[in-house]
Short mmCIF file of C-alpha atoms in Angstrom, two decimals:
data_model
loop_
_atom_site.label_atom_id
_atom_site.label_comp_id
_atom_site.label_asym_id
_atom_site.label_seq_id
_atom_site.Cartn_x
_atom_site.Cartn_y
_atom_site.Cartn_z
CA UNK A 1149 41.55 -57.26 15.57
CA UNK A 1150 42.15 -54.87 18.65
CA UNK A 1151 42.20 -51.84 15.82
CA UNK A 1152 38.88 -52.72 14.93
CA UNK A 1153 37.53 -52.07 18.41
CA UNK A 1154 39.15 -48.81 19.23
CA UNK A 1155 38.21 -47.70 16.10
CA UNK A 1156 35.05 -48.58 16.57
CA UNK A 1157 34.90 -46.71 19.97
CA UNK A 1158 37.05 -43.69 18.50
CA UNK A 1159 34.21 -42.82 15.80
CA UNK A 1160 31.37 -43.83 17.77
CA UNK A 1161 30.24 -45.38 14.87
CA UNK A 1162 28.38 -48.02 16.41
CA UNK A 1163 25.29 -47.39 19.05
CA UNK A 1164 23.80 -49.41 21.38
CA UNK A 1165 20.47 -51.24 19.83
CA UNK A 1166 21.55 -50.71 16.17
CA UNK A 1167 20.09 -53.44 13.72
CA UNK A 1168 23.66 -53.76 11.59
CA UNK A 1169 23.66 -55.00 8.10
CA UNK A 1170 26.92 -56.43 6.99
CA UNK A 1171 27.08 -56.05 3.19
CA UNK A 1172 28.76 -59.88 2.73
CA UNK A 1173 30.42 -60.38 -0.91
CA UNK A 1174 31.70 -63.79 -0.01
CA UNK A 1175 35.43 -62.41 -0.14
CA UNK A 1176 38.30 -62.43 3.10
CA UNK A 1177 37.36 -58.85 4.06
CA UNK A 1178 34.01 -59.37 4.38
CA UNK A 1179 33.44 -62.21 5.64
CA UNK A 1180 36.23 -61.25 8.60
CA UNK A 1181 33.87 -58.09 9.20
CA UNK A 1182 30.84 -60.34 9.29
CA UNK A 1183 32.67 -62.74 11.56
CA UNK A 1184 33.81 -59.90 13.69
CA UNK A 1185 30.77 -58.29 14.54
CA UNK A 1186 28.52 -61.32 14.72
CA UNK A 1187 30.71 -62.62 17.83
CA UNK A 1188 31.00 -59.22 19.34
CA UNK A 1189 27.15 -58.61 19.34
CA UNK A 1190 26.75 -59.32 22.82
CA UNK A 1191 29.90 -56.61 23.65
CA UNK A 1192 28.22 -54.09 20.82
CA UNK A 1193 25.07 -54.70 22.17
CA UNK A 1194 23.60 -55.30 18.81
CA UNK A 1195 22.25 -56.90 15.96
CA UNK A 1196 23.85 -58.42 13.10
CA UNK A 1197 22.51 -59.05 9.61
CA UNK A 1198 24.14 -60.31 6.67
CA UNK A 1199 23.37 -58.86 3.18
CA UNK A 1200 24.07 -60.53 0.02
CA UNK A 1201 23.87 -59.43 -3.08
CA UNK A 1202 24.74 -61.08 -6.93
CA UNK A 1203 25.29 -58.01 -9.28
CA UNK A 1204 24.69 -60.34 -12.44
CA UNK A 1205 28.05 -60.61 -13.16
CA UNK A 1206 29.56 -64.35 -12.36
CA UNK A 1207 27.67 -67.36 -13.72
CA UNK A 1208 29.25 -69.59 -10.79
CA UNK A 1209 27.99 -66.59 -7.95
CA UNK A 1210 25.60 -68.74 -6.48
CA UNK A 1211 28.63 -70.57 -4.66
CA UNK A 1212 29.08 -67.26 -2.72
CA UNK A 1213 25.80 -66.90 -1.88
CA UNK A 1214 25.48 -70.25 -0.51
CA UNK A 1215 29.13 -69.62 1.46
CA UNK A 1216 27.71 -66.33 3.52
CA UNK A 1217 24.16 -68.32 3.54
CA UNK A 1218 26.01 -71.07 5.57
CA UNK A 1219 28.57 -68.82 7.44
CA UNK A 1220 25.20 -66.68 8.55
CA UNK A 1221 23.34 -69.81 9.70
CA UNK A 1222 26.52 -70.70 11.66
CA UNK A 1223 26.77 -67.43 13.28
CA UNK A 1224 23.18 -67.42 14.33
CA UNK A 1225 22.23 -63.98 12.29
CA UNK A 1226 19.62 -63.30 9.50
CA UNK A 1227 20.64 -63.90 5.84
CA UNK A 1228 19.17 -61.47 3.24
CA UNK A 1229 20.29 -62.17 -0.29
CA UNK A 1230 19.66 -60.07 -4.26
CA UNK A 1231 20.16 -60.21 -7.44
CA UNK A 1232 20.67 -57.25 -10.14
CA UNK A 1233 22.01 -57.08 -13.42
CA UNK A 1234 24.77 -54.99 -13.28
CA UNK A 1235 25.41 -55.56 -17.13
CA UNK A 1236 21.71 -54.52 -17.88
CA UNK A 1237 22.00 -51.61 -15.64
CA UNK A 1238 25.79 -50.27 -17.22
CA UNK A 1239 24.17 -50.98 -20.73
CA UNK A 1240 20.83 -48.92 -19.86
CA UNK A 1241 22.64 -45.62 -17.93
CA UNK A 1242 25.27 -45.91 -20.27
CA UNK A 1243 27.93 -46.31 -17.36
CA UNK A 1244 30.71 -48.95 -16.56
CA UNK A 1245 29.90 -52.06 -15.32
CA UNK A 1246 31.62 -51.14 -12.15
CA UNK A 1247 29.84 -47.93 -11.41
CA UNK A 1248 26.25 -50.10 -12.05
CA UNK A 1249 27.09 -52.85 -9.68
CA UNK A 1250 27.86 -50.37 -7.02
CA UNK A 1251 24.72 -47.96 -7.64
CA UNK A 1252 22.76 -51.30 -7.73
CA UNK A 1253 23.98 -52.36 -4.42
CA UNK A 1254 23.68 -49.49 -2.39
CA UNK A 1255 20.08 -49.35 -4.14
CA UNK A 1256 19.52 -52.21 -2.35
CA UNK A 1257 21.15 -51.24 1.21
CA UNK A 1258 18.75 -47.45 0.72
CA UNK A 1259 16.21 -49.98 0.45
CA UNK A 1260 17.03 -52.09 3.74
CA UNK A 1261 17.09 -48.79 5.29
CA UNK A 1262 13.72 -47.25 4.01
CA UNK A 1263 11.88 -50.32 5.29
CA UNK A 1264 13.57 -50.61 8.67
CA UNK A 1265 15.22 -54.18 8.67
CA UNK A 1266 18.68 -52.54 9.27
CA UNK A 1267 19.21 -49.27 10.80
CA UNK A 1268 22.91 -49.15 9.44
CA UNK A 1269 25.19 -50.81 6.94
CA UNK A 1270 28.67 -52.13 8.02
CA UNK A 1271 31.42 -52.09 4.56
CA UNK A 1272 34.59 -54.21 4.82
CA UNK A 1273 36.49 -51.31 3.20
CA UNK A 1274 39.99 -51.40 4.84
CA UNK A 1275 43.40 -49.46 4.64
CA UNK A 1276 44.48 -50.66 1.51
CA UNK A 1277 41.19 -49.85 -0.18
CA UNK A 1278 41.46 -46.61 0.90
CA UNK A 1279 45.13 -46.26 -0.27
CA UNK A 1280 43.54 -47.33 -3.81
CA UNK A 1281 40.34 -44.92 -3.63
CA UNK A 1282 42.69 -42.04 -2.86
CA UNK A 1283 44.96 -42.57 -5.55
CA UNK A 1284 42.20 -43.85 -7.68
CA UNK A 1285 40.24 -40.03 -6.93
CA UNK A 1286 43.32 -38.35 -7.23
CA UNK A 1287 43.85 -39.61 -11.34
CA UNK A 1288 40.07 -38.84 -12.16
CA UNK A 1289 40.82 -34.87 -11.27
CA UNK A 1290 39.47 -34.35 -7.90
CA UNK A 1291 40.46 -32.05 -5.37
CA UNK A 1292 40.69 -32.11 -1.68
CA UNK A 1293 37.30 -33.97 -1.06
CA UNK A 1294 38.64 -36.55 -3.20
CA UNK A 1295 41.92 -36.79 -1.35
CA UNK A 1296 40.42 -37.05 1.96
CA UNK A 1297 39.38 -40.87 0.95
CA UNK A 1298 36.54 -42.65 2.23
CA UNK A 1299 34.70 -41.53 5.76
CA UNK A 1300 34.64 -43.97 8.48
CA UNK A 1301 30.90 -43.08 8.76
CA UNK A 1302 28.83 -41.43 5.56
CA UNK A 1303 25.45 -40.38 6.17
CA UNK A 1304 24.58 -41.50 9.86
CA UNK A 1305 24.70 -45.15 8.11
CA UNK A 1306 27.12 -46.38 6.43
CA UNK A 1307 30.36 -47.70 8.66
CA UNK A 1308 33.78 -49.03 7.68
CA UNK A 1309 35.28 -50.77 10.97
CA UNK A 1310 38.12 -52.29 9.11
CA UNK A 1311 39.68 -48.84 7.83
CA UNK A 1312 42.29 -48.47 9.81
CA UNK A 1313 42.87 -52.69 9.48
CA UNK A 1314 45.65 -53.67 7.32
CA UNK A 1315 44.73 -56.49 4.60
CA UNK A 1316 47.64 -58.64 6.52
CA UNK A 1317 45.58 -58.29 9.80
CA UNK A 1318 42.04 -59.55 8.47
CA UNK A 1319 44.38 -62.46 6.67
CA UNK A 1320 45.54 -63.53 10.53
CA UNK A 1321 42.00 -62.97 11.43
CA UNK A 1322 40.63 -65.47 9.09
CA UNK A 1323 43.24 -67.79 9.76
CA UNK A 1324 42.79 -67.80 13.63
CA UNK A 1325 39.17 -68.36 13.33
CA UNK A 1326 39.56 -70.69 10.56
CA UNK A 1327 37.12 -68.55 8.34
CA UNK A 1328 36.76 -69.66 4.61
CA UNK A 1329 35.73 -67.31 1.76
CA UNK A 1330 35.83 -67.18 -2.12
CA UNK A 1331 37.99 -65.55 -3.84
CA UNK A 1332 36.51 -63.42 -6.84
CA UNK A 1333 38.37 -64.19 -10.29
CA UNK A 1334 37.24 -61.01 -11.84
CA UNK A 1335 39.21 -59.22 -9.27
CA UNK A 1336 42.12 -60.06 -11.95
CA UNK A 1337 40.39 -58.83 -14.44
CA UNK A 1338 42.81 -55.99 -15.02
CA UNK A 1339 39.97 -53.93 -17.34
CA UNK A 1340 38.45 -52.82 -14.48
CA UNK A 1341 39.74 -49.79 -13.05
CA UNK A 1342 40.11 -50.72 -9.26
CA UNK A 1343 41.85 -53.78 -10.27
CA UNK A 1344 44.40 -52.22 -12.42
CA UNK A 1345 45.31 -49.72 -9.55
CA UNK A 1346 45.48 -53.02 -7.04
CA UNK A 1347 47.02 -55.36 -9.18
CA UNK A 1348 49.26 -53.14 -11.43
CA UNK A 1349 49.93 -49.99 -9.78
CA UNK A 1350 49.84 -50.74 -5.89
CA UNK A 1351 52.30 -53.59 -5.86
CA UNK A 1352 54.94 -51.66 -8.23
CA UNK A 1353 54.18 -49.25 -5.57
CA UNK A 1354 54.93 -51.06 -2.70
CA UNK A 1355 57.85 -53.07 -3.98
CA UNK A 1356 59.41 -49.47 -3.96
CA UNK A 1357 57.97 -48.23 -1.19
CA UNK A 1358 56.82 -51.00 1.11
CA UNK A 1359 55.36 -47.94 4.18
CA UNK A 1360 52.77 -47.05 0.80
CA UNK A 1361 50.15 -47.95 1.94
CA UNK A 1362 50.03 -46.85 5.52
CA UNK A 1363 51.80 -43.50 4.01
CA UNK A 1364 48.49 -42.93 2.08
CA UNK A 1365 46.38 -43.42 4.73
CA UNK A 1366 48.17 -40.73 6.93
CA UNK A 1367 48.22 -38.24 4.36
CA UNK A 1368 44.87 -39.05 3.55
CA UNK A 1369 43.80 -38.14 7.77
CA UNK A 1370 46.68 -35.15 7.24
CA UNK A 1371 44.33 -33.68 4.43
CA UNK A 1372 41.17 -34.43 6.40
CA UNK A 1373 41.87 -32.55 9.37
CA UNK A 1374 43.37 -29.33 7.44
CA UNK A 1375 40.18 -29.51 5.35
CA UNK A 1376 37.56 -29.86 8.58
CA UNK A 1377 39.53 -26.59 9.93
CA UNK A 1378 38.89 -24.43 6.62
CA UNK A 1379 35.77 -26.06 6.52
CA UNK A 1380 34.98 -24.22 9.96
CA UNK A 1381 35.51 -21.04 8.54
CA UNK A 1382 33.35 -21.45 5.79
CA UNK A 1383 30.10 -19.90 5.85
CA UNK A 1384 27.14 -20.45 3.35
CA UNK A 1385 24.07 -18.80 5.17
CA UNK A 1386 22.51 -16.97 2.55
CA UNK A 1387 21.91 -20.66 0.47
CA UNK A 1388 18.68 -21.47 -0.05
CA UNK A 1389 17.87 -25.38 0.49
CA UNK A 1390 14.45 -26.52 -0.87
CA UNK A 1391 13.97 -30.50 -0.59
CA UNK A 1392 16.82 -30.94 -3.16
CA UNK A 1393 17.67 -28.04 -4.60
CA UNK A 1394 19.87 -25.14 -3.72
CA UNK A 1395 20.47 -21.53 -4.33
CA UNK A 1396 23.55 -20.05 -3.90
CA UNK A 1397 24.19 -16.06 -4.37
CA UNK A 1398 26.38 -15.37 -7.00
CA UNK A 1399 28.60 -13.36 -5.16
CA UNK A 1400 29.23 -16.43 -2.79
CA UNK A 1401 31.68 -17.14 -5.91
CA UNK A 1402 33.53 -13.98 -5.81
CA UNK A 1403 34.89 -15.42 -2.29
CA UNK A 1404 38.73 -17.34 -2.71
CA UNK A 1405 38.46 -20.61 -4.43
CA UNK A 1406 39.31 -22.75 -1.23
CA UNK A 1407 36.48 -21.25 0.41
CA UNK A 1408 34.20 -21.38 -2.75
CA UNK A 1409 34.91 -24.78 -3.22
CA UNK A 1410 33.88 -26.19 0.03
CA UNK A 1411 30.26 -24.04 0.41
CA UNK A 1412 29.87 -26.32 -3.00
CA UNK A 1413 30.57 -29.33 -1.02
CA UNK A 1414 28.48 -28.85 1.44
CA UNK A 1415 25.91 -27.66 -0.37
CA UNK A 1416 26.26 -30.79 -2.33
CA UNK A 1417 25.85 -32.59 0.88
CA UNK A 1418 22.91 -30.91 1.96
CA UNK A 1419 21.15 -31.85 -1.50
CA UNK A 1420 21.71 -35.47 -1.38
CA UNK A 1421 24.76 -35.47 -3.77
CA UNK A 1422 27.62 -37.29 -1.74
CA UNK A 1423 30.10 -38.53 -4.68
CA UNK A 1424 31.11 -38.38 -8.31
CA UNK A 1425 31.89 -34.35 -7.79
CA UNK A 1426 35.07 -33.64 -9.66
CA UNK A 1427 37.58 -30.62 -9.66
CA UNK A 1428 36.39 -29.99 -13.37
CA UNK A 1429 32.55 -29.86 -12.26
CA UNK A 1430 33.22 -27.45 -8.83
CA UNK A 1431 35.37 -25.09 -11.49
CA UNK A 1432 32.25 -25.36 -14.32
CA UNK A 1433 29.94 -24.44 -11.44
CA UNK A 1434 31.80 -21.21 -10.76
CA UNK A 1435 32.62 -20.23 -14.47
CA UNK A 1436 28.85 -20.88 -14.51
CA UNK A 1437 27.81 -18.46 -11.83
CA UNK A 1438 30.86 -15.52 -12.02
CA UNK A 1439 30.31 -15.66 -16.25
CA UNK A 1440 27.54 -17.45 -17.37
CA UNK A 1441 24.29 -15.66 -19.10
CA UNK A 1442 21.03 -16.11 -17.19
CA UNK A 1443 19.48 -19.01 -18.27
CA UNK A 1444 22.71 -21.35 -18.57
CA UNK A 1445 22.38 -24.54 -17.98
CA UNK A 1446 25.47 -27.18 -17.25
CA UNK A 1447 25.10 -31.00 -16.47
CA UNK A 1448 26.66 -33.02 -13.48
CA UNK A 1449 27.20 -36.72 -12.37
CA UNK A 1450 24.39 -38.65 -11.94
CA UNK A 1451 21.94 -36.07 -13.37
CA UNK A 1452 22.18 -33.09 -11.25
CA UNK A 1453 22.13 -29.96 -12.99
CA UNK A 1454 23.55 -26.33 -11.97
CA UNK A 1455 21.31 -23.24 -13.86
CA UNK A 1456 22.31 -19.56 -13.01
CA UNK A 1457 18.91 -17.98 -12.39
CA UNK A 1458 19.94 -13.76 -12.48
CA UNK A 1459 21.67 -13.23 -8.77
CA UNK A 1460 21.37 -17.01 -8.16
CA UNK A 1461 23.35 -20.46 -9.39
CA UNK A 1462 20.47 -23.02 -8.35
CA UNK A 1463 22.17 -26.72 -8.11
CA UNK A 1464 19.24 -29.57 -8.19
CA UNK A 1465 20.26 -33.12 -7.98
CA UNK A 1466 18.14 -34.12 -10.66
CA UNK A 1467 16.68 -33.09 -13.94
CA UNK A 1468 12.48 -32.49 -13.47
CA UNK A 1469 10.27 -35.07 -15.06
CA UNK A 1470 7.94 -32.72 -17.89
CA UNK A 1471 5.09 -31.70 -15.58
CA UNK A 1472 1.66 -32.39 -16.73
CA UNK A 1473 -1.71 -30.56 -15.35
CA UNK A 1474 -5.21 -30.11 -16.70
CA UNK A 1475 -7.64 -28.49 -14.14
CA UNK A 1476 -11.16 -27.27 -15.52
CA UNK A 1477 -12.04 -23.74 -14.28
CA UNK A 1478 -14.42 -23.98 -11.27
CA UNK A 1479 -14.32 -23.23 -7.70
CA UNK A 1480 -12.25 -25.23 -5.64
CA UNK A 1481 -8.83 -26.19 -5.11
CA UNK A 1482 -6.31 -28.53 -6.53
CA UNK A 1483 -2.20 -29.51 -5.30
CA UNK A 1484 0.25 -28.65 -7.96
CA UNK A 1485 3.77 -31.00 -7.33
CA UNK A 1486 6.30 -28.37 -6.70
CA UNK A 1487 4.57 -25.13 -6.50
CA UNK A 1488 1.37 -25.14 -3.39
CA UNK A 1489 -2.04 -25.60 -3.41
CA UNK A 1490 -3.78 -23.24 -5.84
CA UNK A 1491 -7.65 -22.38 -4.19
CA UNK A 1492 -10.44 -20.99 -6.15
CA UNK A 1493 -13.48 -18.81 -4.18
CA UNK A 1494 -16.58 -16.43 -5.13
CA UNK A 1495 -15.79 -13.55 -3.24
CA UNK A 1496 -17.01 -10.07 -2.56
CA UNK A 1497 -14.15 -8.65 -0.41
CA UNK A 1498 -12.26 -7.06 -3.00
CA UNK A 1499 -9.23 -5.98 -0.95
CA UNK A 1500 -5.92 -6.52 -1.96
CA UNK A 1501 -4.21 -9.62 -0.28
CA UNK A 1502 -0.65 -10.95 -0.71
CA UNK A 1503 -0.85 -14.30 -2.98
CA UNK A 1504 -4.12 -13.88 -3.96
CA UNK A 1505 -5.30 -12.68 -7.35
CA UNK A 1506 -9.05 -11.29 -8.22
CA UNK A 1507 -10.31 -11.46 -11.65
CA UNK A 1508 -14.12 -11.55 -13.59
CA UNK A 1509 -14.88 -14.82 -14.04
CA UNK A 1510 -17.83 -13.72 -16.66
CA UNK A 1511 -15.13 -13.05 -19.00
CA UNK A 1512 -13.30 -15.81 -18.75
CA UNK A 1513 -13.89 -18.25 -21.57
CA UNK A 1514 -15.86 -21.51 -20.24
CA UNK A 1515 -13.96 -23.47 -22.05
CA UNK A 1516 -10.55 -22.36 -20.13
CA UNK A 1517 -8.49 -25.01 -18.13
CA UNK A 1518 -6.18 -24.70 -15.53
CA UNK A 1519 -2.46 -26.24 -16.99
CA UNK A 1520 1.16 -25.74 -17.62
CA UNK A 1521 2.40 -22.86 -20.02
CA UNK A 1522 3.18 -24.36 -24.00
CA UNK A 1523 4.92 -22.65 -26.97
CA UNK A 1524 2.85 -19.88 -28.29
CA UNK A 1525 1.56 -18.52 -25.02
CA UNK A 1526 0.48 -15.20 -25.10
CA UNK A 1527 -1.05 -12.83 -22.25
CA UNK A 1528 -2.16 -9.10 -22.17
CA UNK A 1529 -0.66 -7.46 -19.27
CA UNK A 1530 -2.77 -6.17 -16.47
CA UNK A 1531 -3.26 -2.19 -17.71
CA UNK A 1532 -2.17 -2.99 -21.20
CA UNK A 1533 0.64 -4.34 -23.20
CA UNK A 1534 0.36 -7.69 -25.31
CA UNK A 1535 3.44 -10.18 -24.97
CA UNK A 1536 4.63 -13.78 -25.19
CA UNK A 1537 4.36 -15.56 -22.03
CA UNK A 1538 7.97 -16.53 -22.25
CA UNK A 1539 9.01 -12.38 -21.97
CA UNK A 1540 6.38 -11.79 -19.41
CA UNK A 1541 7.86 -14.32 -17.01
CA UNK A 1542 11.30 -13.28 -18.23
CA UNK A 1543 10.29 -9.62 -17.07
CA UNK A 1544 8.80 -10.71 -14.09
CA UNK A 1545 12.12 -12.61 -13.37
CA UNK A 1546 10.86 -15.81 -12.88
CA UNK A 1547 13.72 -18.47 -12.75
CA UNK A 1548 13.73 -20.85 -15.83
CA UNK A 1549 13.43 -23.64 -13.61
CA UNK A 1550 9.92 -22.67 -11.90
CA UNK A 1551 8.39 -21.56 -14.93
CA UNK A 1552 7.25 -25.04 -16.26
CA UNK A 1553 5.75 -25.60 -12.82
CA UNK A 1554 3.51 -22.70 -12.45
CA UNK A 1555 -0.20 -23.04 -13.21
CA UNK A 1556 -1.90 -20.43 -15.91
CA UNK A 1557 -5.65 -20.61 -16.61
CA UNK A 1558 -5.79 -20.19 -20.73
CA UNK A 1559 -8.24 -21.00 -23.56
CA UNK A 1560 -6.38 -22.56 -26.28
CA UNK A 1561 -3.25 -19.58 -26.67
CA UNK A 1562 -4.88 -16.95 -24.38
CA UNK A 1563 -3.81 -17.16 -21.18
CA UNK A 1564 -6.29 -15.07 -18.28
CA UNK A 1565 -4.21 -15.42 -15.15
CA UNK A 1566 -0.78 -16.70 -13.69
CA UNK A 1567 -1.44 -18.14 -10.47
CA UNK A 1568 0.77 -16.39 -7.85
CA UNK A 1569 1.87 -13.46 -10.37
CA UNK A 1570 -0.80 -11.84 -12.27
CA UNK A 1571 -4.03 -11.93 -14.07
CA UNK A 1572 -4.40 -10.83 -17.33
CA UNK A 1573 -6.38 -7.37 -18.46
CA UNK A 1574 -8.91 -9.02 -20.43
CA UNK A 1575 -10.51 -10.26 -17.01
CA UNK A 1576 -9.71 -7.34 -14.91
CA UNK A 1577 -12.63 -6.88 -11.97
CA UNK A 1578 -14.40 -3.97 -12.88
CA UNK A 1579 -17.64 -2.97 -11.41
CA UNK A 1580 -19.45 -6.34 -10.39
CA UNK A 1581 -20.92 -7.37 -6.81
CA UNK A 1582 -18.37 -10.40 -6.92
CA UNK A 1583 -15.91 -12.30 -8.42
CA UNK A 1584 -13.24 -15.00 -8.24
CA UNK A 1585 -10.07 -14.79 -5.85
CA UNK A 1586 -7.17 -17.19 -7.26
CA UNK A 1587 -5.01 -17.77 -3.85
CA UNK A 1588 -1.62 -19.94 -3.23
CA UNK A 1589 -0.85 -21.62 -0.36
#
């Protein structure tokens, strides 16, 4: 497979010293991969692993497992093999079967990764399956990203050697090197989407057009490199990246829609979103943030969120679990999970300092707690003025999405200060050799 190697060397895919873990199905491409790169490992100067993994599916998968089991034994590499239950999984996140088995798998490649075993995973995607994910993006509504089919690298570790390999080539491969592998009988199962755009679509296809597939693929690298050159000119310096959530100014939007559209992507990116992204969501986003109230909230693939927060559309890639917190009232200091370290002292130094918050501590109830603000909240603004907690963060312009994360100091309703914002007039300092400073770090 001579396209294999340039390819190889073209993307620079492949480092010297890299622990690779060949994701092994037990089918011709994969096994041709595994094959592949387990011979070359002296050339690659590398290490080969093979990965196995039953999704749950097939009551007669054990014979695969025991095919790349023997085929890794042969080669002389490690064997790793798993199990999920794909059906389980669909039934539980109320997604296809398809879409479980994937998630599930790469769940356990993230996995591989996190613990250091491999330091990158090898796929035995090839042209063909990327003639099928492009058309296959194209009918579910995406755009340009979509088009642009699968990278020959995604994230620093996932590879695809074979893209550029036709499905004839790995067929002459196996045959030279006498390579045996299973053939899947649910890849004629004609319910699943893939299959029906392989088995149905793709050969109607190429009966009419026999150059298809190959066409695809060089419209799909066509797309690719217009996109990288727009891409170029795209600038999104003023978004705000916190761990995994963003904030984009709203007038990034007012910008033309090609341009628009690709900040989103890479802001996606950035955030640890890399697929599932649709046409339909990047349009929502930006009737969201050019039209939406404040407050808005609309949902996205695999339970990212985007929220327009006043001059801001904040995108997280995941809803928050409810936050919990009860702190008694004392001197000290105590971590709160996204918002800082909240630090109690008896001080005496009453100058103003930025974060830091003084109030009477004799007045505060000693029953008060430190914890998260709850329906019926109310606080009496420093210098006078009674409202719900709710309209004083609203005033204060708080985002929606911080609001359930920042720590108040109350007695049952009452609440006496909001840590980083203000304290309430009932426990103003007034004239009193010390008192308590409420900092955030």
């Amino acid at each position: 497979m001579e396209k294999v190697e340039e390819f190889i060397k073209q993307t620079k895919m492949i480092k010297t010293g890299d622990v690779i873990g060949v994701g092994v199905s037990g089918g011709s491409d994969s096994m041709a991969l595994l094959h592949y790169l387990a011979e070359n490992q002296n050339k690659y100067d590398i290490e080969v692993v093979a990965i196995h993994v039953d999704h749950g599916i097939r009551e007669n998968a054990y014979m695969d497992a025991d095919l790349v089991r023997a085929k890794a034994r042969e080669l002389g590499v490690r064997f790793y093999k798993f199990r999920i239950d794909a059906p389980k999984l669909a039934k539980e996140k109320g997604v296809s079967i398809e879409t479980a088995a994937r998630d599930g798998r790469y769940g356990v490649f993230a996995a591989l990764i996190k613990k250091g075993l491999v330091d990158k995973i090898a796929l035995a995607h090839h042209m063909q399956d990327q003639a099928e994910t492009i058309l296959m993006h194209i009918f579910r509504g995406s755009g340009v990203a979509g088009a642009k089919g699968m990278e020959p690298i995604r994230d620093n570790i996932y590879i695809r050697p074979l893209l550029t390999t036709s499905k004839a080539e790995i067929y002459e491969y196996l045959s030279l090197n006498r390579i045996d592998y299973n053939d899947d009988y649910t890849n004629d199962d004609n319910t699943y989407n893939r299959n029906f755009v392989r088995n149905v679509l793709m050969k109607e296809i190429v009966k009419r057009w026999p150059k298809a597939v190959e066409s695809i693929n060089n419209f799909a690298q066509a797309v690719k490199e217009d996109d990288e050159y727009i891409s170029t000119h795209t600038y999104a310096d003023a978004v705000i990246v916190e761990g995994k959530v963003a904030r984009i100014p709203t007038s990034y939007f007012l910008y033309p829609n090609p341009v628009v559209v690709r900040m989103l992507f890479k802001t996606f990116k950035r955030i640890g979103i890399t697929c599932d992204i649709e046409r339909k969501h990047i349009l929502a986003i930006k009737e969201l943030a050019t039209k939406g109230d404040n407050g808005k909230r609309i949902y996205l693939p695999f339970e990212a969120y985007a929220v327009k927060e006043y001059d801001y559309l904040t995108i997280a890639n995941r809803h928050e679990e409810e936050p919990t917190l009860d702190q008694p009232f004392k001197c000290g200091e105590f971590d709160v999970e996204g918002f800082g370290k909240v630090i109690v002292r008896r001080v005496k130094d009453f100058t103003p300092r930025p974060n830091v918050l003084l109030l009477d501590y004799r007045k505060v109830p000693k029953d008060a707690k430190w914890r998260f603000r709850q329906e019926g909240d109310m606080f009496e603004k420093f210098g006078g003025g009674r409202k719900k907690l709710k309209s004083f963060l609203i005033d204060k312009k708080i985002p929606q999405r911080k609001r359930n994360f920042i720590p108040v100091l109350c007695d049952g309703n009452e609440v006496y200060a909001i840590a980083g914002v203000e304290i309430s007039d009932k426990v103003k300092v007034e004239s009193v050799p010390t008192a308590y400073s409420i900092e955030v770090q």
